[in-house]
Amino acid sequence: MLTSALFSNDIIIKESHCSVDKTIQNIESIIKNRGLTLFAIINHQGNAKYVDMKLNESKMIIFGSAKIGTPLMQQDMLTGLDLPIRILVFRDNDGKVKMAYRDGSWLQEKHIIDAPKLVAKLNKALNNITTKAGQCKRD
C-alpha cells in the first residue's frame, strides 16, 4: 500500500517501494505506454555532485500531453509556466523513496482557467501513474 499526503500547497507526496532509479524507469514506461511525451529527466543529485555538493538521490521526470496542456494554455497562456507536468522522485532523510507532484487543482487556482474535467483527468492520471510506478516486489 502506498502512503500519500496532500499538503496545504497542493503537493501530493507518495511513498515508493522501489529505488529512485526504478521508480523513474517505471514512470517513464507508463507514460510512454499511455502515449504521453517524455520531455526530460533531470538528475538533481548528479547536478549537485557536478559542483561538489551533496544531495540525496533526486530526479525529476517531465512529461505531458498536448491534448490536456493545449486547452489549458488556450484559456491562459501563463499556464505554460506550470506545464509540462513534473514528478519529483527522491530519497528522503529517513532513506525512504518518495514521489511528489502538484495536485491539478493548483492550476485552476493559480491561473484563469475553467476546466474541471481536464483537471480531474489530470489528477486521476497522476494518481494512477504514481501508484503503479511505486509498486515493486519486496525481497
mmCIF file with all atom_site columns, C-alpha atoms in Angstrom:
data_model
loop_
_atom_site.group_PDB
_atom_site.id
_atom_site.type_symbol
_atom_site.label_atom_id
_atom_site.label_alt_id
_atom_site.label_comp_id
_atom_site.label_asym_id
_atom_site.label_entity_id
_atom_site.label_seq_id
_atom_site.pdbx_PDB_ins_code
_atom_site.Cartn_x
_atom_site.Cartn_y
_atom_site.Cartn_z
_atom_site.occupancy
_atom_site.B_iso_or_equiv
_atom_site.pdbx_formal_charge
_atom_site.auth_seq_id
_atom_site.auth_comp_id
_atom_site.auth_asym_id
_atom_site.auth_atom_id
_atom_site.pdbx_PDB_model_num
ATOM 1   C CA . MET A 1 1   ? 0.000   0.000  0.000   1.00 0.00 ? 1   MET A CA 1
ATOM 2   C CA . LEU A 1 2   ? 1.356   3.368  -0.974  1.00 0.00 ? 2   LEU A CA 1
ATOM 3   C CA . THR A 1 3   ? 1.038   6.173  1.510   1.00 0.00 ? 3   THR A CA 1
ATOM 4   C CA . SER A 1 4   ? 0.263   9.666  0.370   1.00 0.00 ? 4   SER A CA 1
ATOM 5   C CA . ALA A 1 5   ? -0.254  13.107 1.811   1.00 0.00 ? 5   ALA A CA 1
ATOM 6   C CA . LEU A 1 6   ? -1.700  16.325 0.456   1.00 0.00 ? 6   LEU A CA 1
ATOM 7   C CA . PHE A 1 7   ? -0.050  19.404 1.855   1.00 0.00 ? 7   PHE A CA 1
ATOM 8   C CA . SER A 1 8   ? -1.604  22.862 2.038   1.00 0.00 ? 8   SER A CA 1
ATOM 9   C CA . ASN A 1 9   ? 0.386   23.937 -1.035  1.00 0.00 ? 9   ASN A CA 1
ATOM 10  C CA . ASP A 1 10  ? -1.336  21.219 -3.118  1.00 0.00 ? 10  ASP A CA 1
ATOM 11  C CA . ILE A 1 11  ? 1.721   18.989 -3.275  1.00 0.00 ? 11  ILE A CA 1
ATOM 12  C CA . ILE A 1 12  ? 0.946   15.288 -3.093  1.00 0.00 ? 12  ILE A CA 1
ATOM 13  C CA . ILE A 1 13  ? 3.671   13.040 -1.711  1.00 0.00 ? 13  ILE A CA 1
ATOM 14  C CA . LYS A 1 14  ? 3.549   9.269  -2.007  1.00 0.00 ? 14  LYS A CA 1
ATOM 15  C CA . GLU A 1 15  ? 5.988   6.651  -0.853  1.00 0.00 ? 15  GLU A CA 1
ATOM 16  C CA . SER A 1 16  ? 7.507   4.343  -3.456  1.00 0.00 ? 16  SER A CA 1
ATOM 17  C CA . HIS A 1 17  ? 8.521   0.771  -2.685  1.00 0.00 ? 17  HIS A CA 1
ATOM 18  C CA . CYS A 1 18  ? 11.178  0.966  -5.409  1.00 0.00 ? 18  CYS A CA 1
ATOM 19  C CA . SER A 1 19  ? 14.534  2.676  -5.699  1.00 0.00 ? 19  SER A CA 1
ATOM 20  C CA . VAL A 1 20  ? 14.661  6.179  -7.153  1.00 0.00 ? 20  VAL A CA 1
ATOM 21  C CA . ASP A 1 21  ? 16.009  4.840  -10.462 1.00 0.00 ? 21  ASP A CA 1
ATOM 22  C CA . LYS A 1 22  ? 13.436  2.039  -10.678 1.00 0.00 ? 22  LYS A CA 1
ATOM 23  C CA . THR A 1 23  ? 10.591  4.446  -9.849  1.00 0.00 ? 23  THR A CA 1
ATOM 24  C CA . ILE A 1 24  ? 11.753  6.794  -12.627 1.00 0.00 ? 24  ILE A CA 1
ATOM 25  C CA . GLN A 1 25  ? 12.032  3.833  -15.035 1.00 0.00 ? 25  GLN A CA 1
ATOM 26  C CA . ASN A 1 26  ? 8.516   2.751  -14.083 1.00 0.00 ? 26  ASN A CA 1
ATOM 27  C CA . ILE A 1 27  ? 7.086   6.244  -14.644 1.00 0.00 ? 27  ILE A CA 1
ATOM 28  C CA . GLU A 1 28  ? 8.901   6.508  -17.977 1.00 0.00 ? 28  GLU A CA 1
ATOM 29  C CA . SER A 1 29  ? 7.484   3.161  -19.110 1.00 0.00 ? 29  SER A CA 1
ATOM 30  C CA . ILE A 1 30  ? 3.946   4.049  -18.011 1.00 0.00 ? 30  ILE A CA 1
ATOM 31  C CA . ILE A 1 31  ? 3.910   7.432  -19.730 1.00 0.00 ? 31  ILE A CA 1
ATOM 32  C CA . LYS A 1 32  ? 5.315   6.007  -22.964 1.00 0.00 ? 32  LYS A CA 1
ATOM 33  C CA . ASN A 1 33  ? 2.703   3.214  -22.921 1.00 0.00 ? 33  ASN A CA 1
ATOM 34  C CA . ARG A 1 34  ? -0.015  5.861  -22.491 1.00 0.00 ? 34  ARG A CA 1
ATOM 35  C CA . GLY A 1 35  ? 1.231   7.805  -25.494 1.00 0.00 ? 35  GLY A CA 1
ATOM 36  C CA . LEU A 1 36  ? 2.408   10.778 -23.434 1.00 0.00 ? 36  LEU A CA 1
ATOM 37  C CA . THR A 1 37  ? 5.501   12.775 -24.337 1.00 0.00 ? 37  THR A CA 1
ATOM 38  C CA . LEU A 1 38  ? 8.632   12.477 -22.203 1.00 0.00 ? 38  LEU A CA 1
ATOM 39  C CA . PHE A 1 39  ? 10.482  15.793 -22.261 1.00 0.00 ? 39  PHE A CA 1
ATOM 40  C CA . ALA A 1 40  ? 13.306  15.272 -19.767 1.00 0.00 ? 40  ALA A CA 1
ATOM 41  C CA . ILE A 1 41  ? 14.665  13.510 -16.727 1.00 0.00 ? 41  ILE A CA 1
ATOM 42  C CA . ILE A 1 42  ? 16.708  15.806 -14.517 1.00 0.00 ? 42  ILE A CA 1
ATOM 43  C CA . ASN A 1 43  ? 19.217  14.266 -12.114 1.00 0.00 ? 43  ASN A CA 1
ATOM 44  C CA . HIS A 1 44  ? 19.362  16.763 -9.244  1.00 0.00 ? 44  HIS A CA 1
ATOM 45  C CA . GLN A 1 45  ? 21.853  14.667 -7.265  1.00 0.00 ? 45  GLN A CA 1
ATOM 46  C CA . GLY A 1 46  ? 24.092  14.388 -10.324 1.00 0.00 ? 46  GLY A CA 1
ATOM 47  C CA . ASN A 1 47  ? 23.943  18.138 -10.843 1.00 0.00 ? 47  ASN A CA 1
ATOM 48  C CA . ALA A 1 48  ? 24.856  18.735 -7.194  1.00 0.00 ? 48  ALA A CA 1
ATOM 49  C CA . LYS A 1 49  ? 27.770  16.316 -7.473  1.00 0.00 ? 49  LYS A CA 1
ATOM 50  C CA . TYR A 1 50  ? 28.982  18.221 -10.542 1.00 0.00 ? 50  TYR A CA 1
ATOM 51  C CA . VAL A 1 51  ? 29.505  21.322 -8.356  1.00 0.00 ? 51  VAL A CA 1
ATOM 52  C CA . ASP A 1 52  ? 30.993  19.307 -5.463  1.00 0.00 ? 52  ASP A CA 1
ATOM 53  C CA . MET A 1 53  ? 27.869  19.437 -3.311  1.00 0.00 ? 53  MET A CA 1
ATOM 54  C CA . LYS A 1 54  ? 25.921  16.622 -1.676  1.00 0.00 ? 54  LYS A CA 1
ATOM 55  C CA . LEU A 1 55  ? 22.238  15.908 -2.160  1.00 0.00 ? 55  LEU A CA 1
ATOM 56  C CA . ASN A 1 56  ? 20.090  12.847 -1.540  1.00 0.00 ? 56  ASN A CA 1
ATOM 57  C CA . GLU A 1 57  ? 19.069  10.933 -4.648  1.00 0.00 ? 57  GLU A CA 1
ATOM 58  C CA . SER A 1 58  ? 16.616  13.132 -6.519  1.00 0.00 ? 58  SER A CA 1
ATOM 59  C CA . LYS A 1 59  ? 15.332  13.021 -10.092 1.00 0.00 ? 59  LYS A CA 1
ATOM 60  C CA . MET A 1 60  ? 12.602  14.989 -11.801 1.00 0.00 ? 60  MET A CA 1
ATOM 61  C CA . ILE A 1 61  ? 10.684  13.479 -14.715 1.00 0.00 ? 61  ILE A CA 1
ATOM 62  C CA . ILE A 1 62  ? 8.941   15.963 -17.002 1.00 0.00 ? 62  ILE A CA 1
ATOM 63  C CA . PHE A 1 63  ? 6.199   14.817 -19.367 1.00 0.00 ? 63  PHE A CA 1
ATOM 64  C CA . GLY A 1 64  ? 2.882   15.826 -20.799 1.00 0.00 ? 64  GLY A CA 1
ATOM 65  C CA . SER A 1 65  ? 0.096   15.615 -23.293 1.00 0.00 ? 65  SER A CA 1
ATOM 66  C CA . ALA A 1 66  ? -0.760  18.325 -25.789 1.00 0.00 ? 66  ALA A CA 1
ATOM 67  C CA . LYS A 1 67  ? -4.385  17.124 -25.593 1.00 0.00 ? 67  LYS A CA 1
ATOM 68  C CA . ILE A 1 68  ? -4.531  18.335 -21.991 1.00 0.00 ? 68  ILE A CA 1
ATOM 69  C CA . GLY A 1 69  ? -1.962  21.121 -21.944 1.00 0.00 ? 69  GLY A CA 1
ATOM 70  C CA . THR A 1 70  ? -3.059  22.939 -25.094 1.00 0.00 ? 70  THR A CA 1
ATOM 71  C CA . PRO A 1 71  ? -6.672  23.592 -23.999 1.00 0.00 ? 71  PRO A CA 1
ATOM 72  C CA . LEU A 1 72  ? -5.398  24.871 -20.652 1.00 0.00 ? 72  LEU A CA 1
ATOM 73  C CA . MET A 1 73  ? -2.935  27.212 -22.333 1.00 0.00 ? 73  MET A CA 1
ATOM 74  C CA . GLN A 1 74  ? -5.622  28.386 -24.771 1.00 0.00 ? 74  GLN A CA 1
ATOM 75  C CA . GLN A 1 75  ? -7.522  29.676 -21.751 1.00 0.00 ? 75  GLN A CA 1
ATOM 76  C CA . ASP A 1 76  ? -4.488  31.205 -20.041 1.00 0.00 ? 76  ASP A CA 1
ATOM 77  C CA . MET A 1 77  ? -1.104  31.224 -21.767 1.00 0.00 ? 77  MET A CA 1
ATOM 78  C CA . LEU A 1 78  ? 0.623   31.640 -18.392 1.00 0.00 ? 78  LEU A CA 1
ATOM 79  C CA . THR A 1 79  ? -0.428  28.081 -17.536 1.00 0.00 ? 79  THR A CA 1
ATOM 80  C CA . GLY A 1 80  ? 2.593   27.185 -19.660 1.00 0.00 ? 80  GLY A CA 1
ATOM 81  C CA . LEU A 1 81  ? 4.784   28.243 -16.751 1.00 0.00 ? 81  LEU A CA 1
ATOM 82  C CA . ASP A 1 82  ? 3.499   25.179 -14.870 1.00 0.00 ? 82  ASP A CA 1
ATOM 83  C CA . LEU A 1 83  ? 3.418   22.763 -17.783 1.00 0.00 ? 83  LEU A CA 1
ATOM 84  C CA . PRO A 1 84  ? 4.530   20.165 -18.691 1.00 0.00 ? 84  PRO A CA 1
ATOM 85  C CA . ILE A 1 85  ? 3.795   18.023 -15.675 1.00 0.00 ? 85  ILE A CA 1
ATOM 86  C CA . ARG A 1 86  ? 6.608   17.109 -13.303 1.00 0.00 ? 86  ARG A CA 1
ATOM 87  C CA . ILE A 1 87  ? 7.037   14.323 -10.779 1.00 0.00 ? 87  ILE A CA 1
ATOM 88  C CA . LEU A 1 88  ? 9.936   14.557 -8.337  1.00 0.00 ? 88  LEU A CA 1
ATOM 89  C CA . VAL A 1 89  ? 11.300  11.209 -7.140  1.00 0.00 ? 89  VAL A CA 1
ATOM 90  C CA . PHE A 1 90  ? 13.664  11.450 -4.202  1.00 0.00 ? 90  PHE A CA 1
ATOM 91  C CA . ARG A 1 91  ? 15.163  9.644  -1.213  1.00 0.00 ? 91  ARG A CA 1
ATOM 92  C CA . ASP A 1 92  ? 14.260  11.466 1.989   1.00 0.00 ? 92  ASP A CA 1
ATOM 93  C CA . ASN A 1 93  ? 16.473  11.840 5.055   1.00 0.00 ? 93  ASN A CA 1
ATOM 94  C CA . ASP A 1 94  ? 14.998  8.631  6.508   1.00 0.00 ? 94  ASP A CA 1
ATOM 95  C CA . GLY A 1 95  ? 16.050  6.666  3.417   1.00 0.00 ? 95  GLY A CA 1
ATOM 96  C CA . LYS A 1 96  ? 12.513  6.295  2.043   1.00 0.00 ? 96  LYS A CA 1
ATOM 97  C CA . VAL A 1 97  ? 11.835  6.896  -1.638  1.00 0.00 ? 97  VAL A CA 1
ATOM 98  C CA . LYS A 1 98  ? 9.060   9.407  -2.284  1.00 0.00 ? 98  LYS A CA 1
ATOM 99  C CA . MET A 1 99  ? 7.230   10.769 -5.308  1.00 0.00 ? 99  MET A CA 1
ATOM 100 C CA . ALA A 1 100 ? 5.927   14.338 -5.212  1.00 0.00 ? 100 ALA A CA 1
ATOM 101 C CA . TYR A 1 101 ? 3.728   16.244 -7.642  1.00 0.00 ? 101 TYR A CA 1
ATOM 102 C CA . ARG A 1 102 ? 1.249   19.102 -7.664  1.00 0.00 ? 102 ARG A CA 1
ATOM 103 C CA . ASP A 1 103 ? -2.456  18.390 -7.498  1.00 0.00 ? 103 ASP A CA 1
ATOM 104 C CA . GLY A 1 104 ? -4.049  19.584 -10.748 1.00 0.00 ? 104 GLY A CA 1
ATOM 105 C CA . SER A 1 105 ? -6.449  21.858 -8.885  1.00 0.00 ? 105 SER A CA 1
ATOM 106 C CA . TRP A 1 106 ? -3.436  24.095 -8.298  1.00 0.00 ? 106 TRP A CA 1
ATOM 107 C CA . LEU A 1 107 ? -3.563  25.035 -11.996 1.00 0.00 ? 107 LEU A CA 1
ATOM 108 C CA . GLN A 1 108 ? -7.156  26.224 -11.651 1.00 0.00 ? 108 GLN A CA 1
ATOM 109 C CA . GLU A 1 109 ? -6.386  28.189 -8.517  1.00 0.00 ? 109 GLU A CA 1
ATOM 110 C CA . LYS A 1 110 ? -3.290  29.937 -9.907  1.00 0.00 ? 110 LYS A CA 1
ATOM 111 C CA . HIS A 1 111 ? -4.439  30.543 -13.474 1.00 0.00 ? 111 HIS A CA 1
ATOM 112 C CA . ILE A 1 112 ? -7.540  31.853 -15.215 1.00 0.00 ? 112 ILE A CA 1
ATOM 113 C CA . ILE A 1 113 ? -8.880  28.533 -16.447 1.00 0.00 ? 113 ILE A CA 1
ATOM 114 C CA . ASP A 1 114 ? -12.225 26.791 -16.226 1.00 0.00 ? 114 ASP A CA 1
ATOM 115 C CA . ALA A 1 115 ? -11.510 23.164 -16.985 1.00 0.00 ? 115 ALA A CA 1
ATOM 116 C CA . PRO A 1 116 ? -12.733 20.938 -14.152 1.00 0.00 ? 116 PRO A CA 1
ATOM 117 C CA . LYS A 1 117 ? -12.971 17.851 -16.401 1.00 0.00 ? 117 LYS A CA 1
ATOM 118 C CA . LEU A 1 118 ? -9.398  18.267 -17.665 1.00 0.00 ? 118 LEU A CA 1
ATOM 119 C CA . VAL A 1 119 ? -8.102  18.859 -14.130 1.00 0.00 ? 119 VAL A CA 1
ATOM 120 C CA . ALA A 1 120 ? -9.967  15.770 -12.871 1.00 0.00 ? 120 ALA A CA 1
ATOM 121 C CA . LYS A 1 121 ? -8.487  13.754 -15.748 1.00 0.00 ? 121 LYS A CA 1
ATOM 122 C CA . LEU A 1 122 ? -5.009  15.046 -14.908 1.00 0.00 ? 122 LEU A CA 1
ATOM 123 C CA . ASN A 1 123 ? -5.409  14.226 -11.214 1.00 0.00 ? 123 ASN A CA 1
ATOM 124 C CA . LYS A 1 124 ? -6.651  10.720 -11.972 1.00 0.00 ? 124 LYS A CA 1
ATOM 125 C CA . ALA A 1 125 ? -3.774  10.106 -14.381 1.00 0.00 ? 125 ALA A CA 1
ATOM 126 C CA . LEU A 1 126 ? -1.131  11.353 -11.923 1.00 0.00 ? 126 LEU A CA 1
ATOM 127 C CA . ASN A 1 127 ? -2.596  9.252  -9.128  1.00 0.00 ? 127 ASN A CA 1
ATOM 128 C CA . ASN A 1 128 ? -2.646  6.134  -11.311 1.00 0.00 ? 128 ASN A CA 1
ATOM 129 C CA . ILE A 1 129 ? 0.854   6.713  -12.702 1.00 0.00 ? 129 ILE A CA 1
ATOM 130 C CA . THR A 1 130 ? 2.447   7.245  -9.287  1.00 0.00 ? 130 THR A CA 1
ATOM 131 C CA . THR A 1 131 ? 0.536   4.390  -7.637  1.00 0.00 ? 131 THR A CA 1
ATOM 132 C CA . LYS A 1 132 ? 1.665   1.946  -10.311 1.00 0.00 ? 132 LYS A CA 1
ATOM 133 C CA . ALA A 1 133 ? 5.213   3.332  -10.509 1.00 0.00 ? 133 ALA A CA 1
ATOM 134 C CA . GLY A 1 134 ? 5.768   2.880  -6.773  1.00 0.00 ? 134 GLY A CA 1
ATOM 135 C CA . GLN A 1 135 ? 4.920   -0.797 -6.716  1.00 0.00 ? 135 GLN A CA 1
ATOM 136 C CA . CYS A 1 136 ? 7.890   -3.127 -6.659  1.00 0.00 ? 136 CYS A CA 1
ATOM 137 C CA . LYS A 1 137 ? 8.261   -6.610 -5.311  1.00 0.00 ? 137 LYS A CA 1
ATOM 138 C CA . ARG A 1 138 ? 9.969   -6.698 -1.951  1.00 0.00 ? 138 ARG A CA 1
ATOM 139 C CA . ASP A 1 139 ? 12.842  -9.122 -1.424  1.00 0.00 ? 139 ASP A CA 1
#
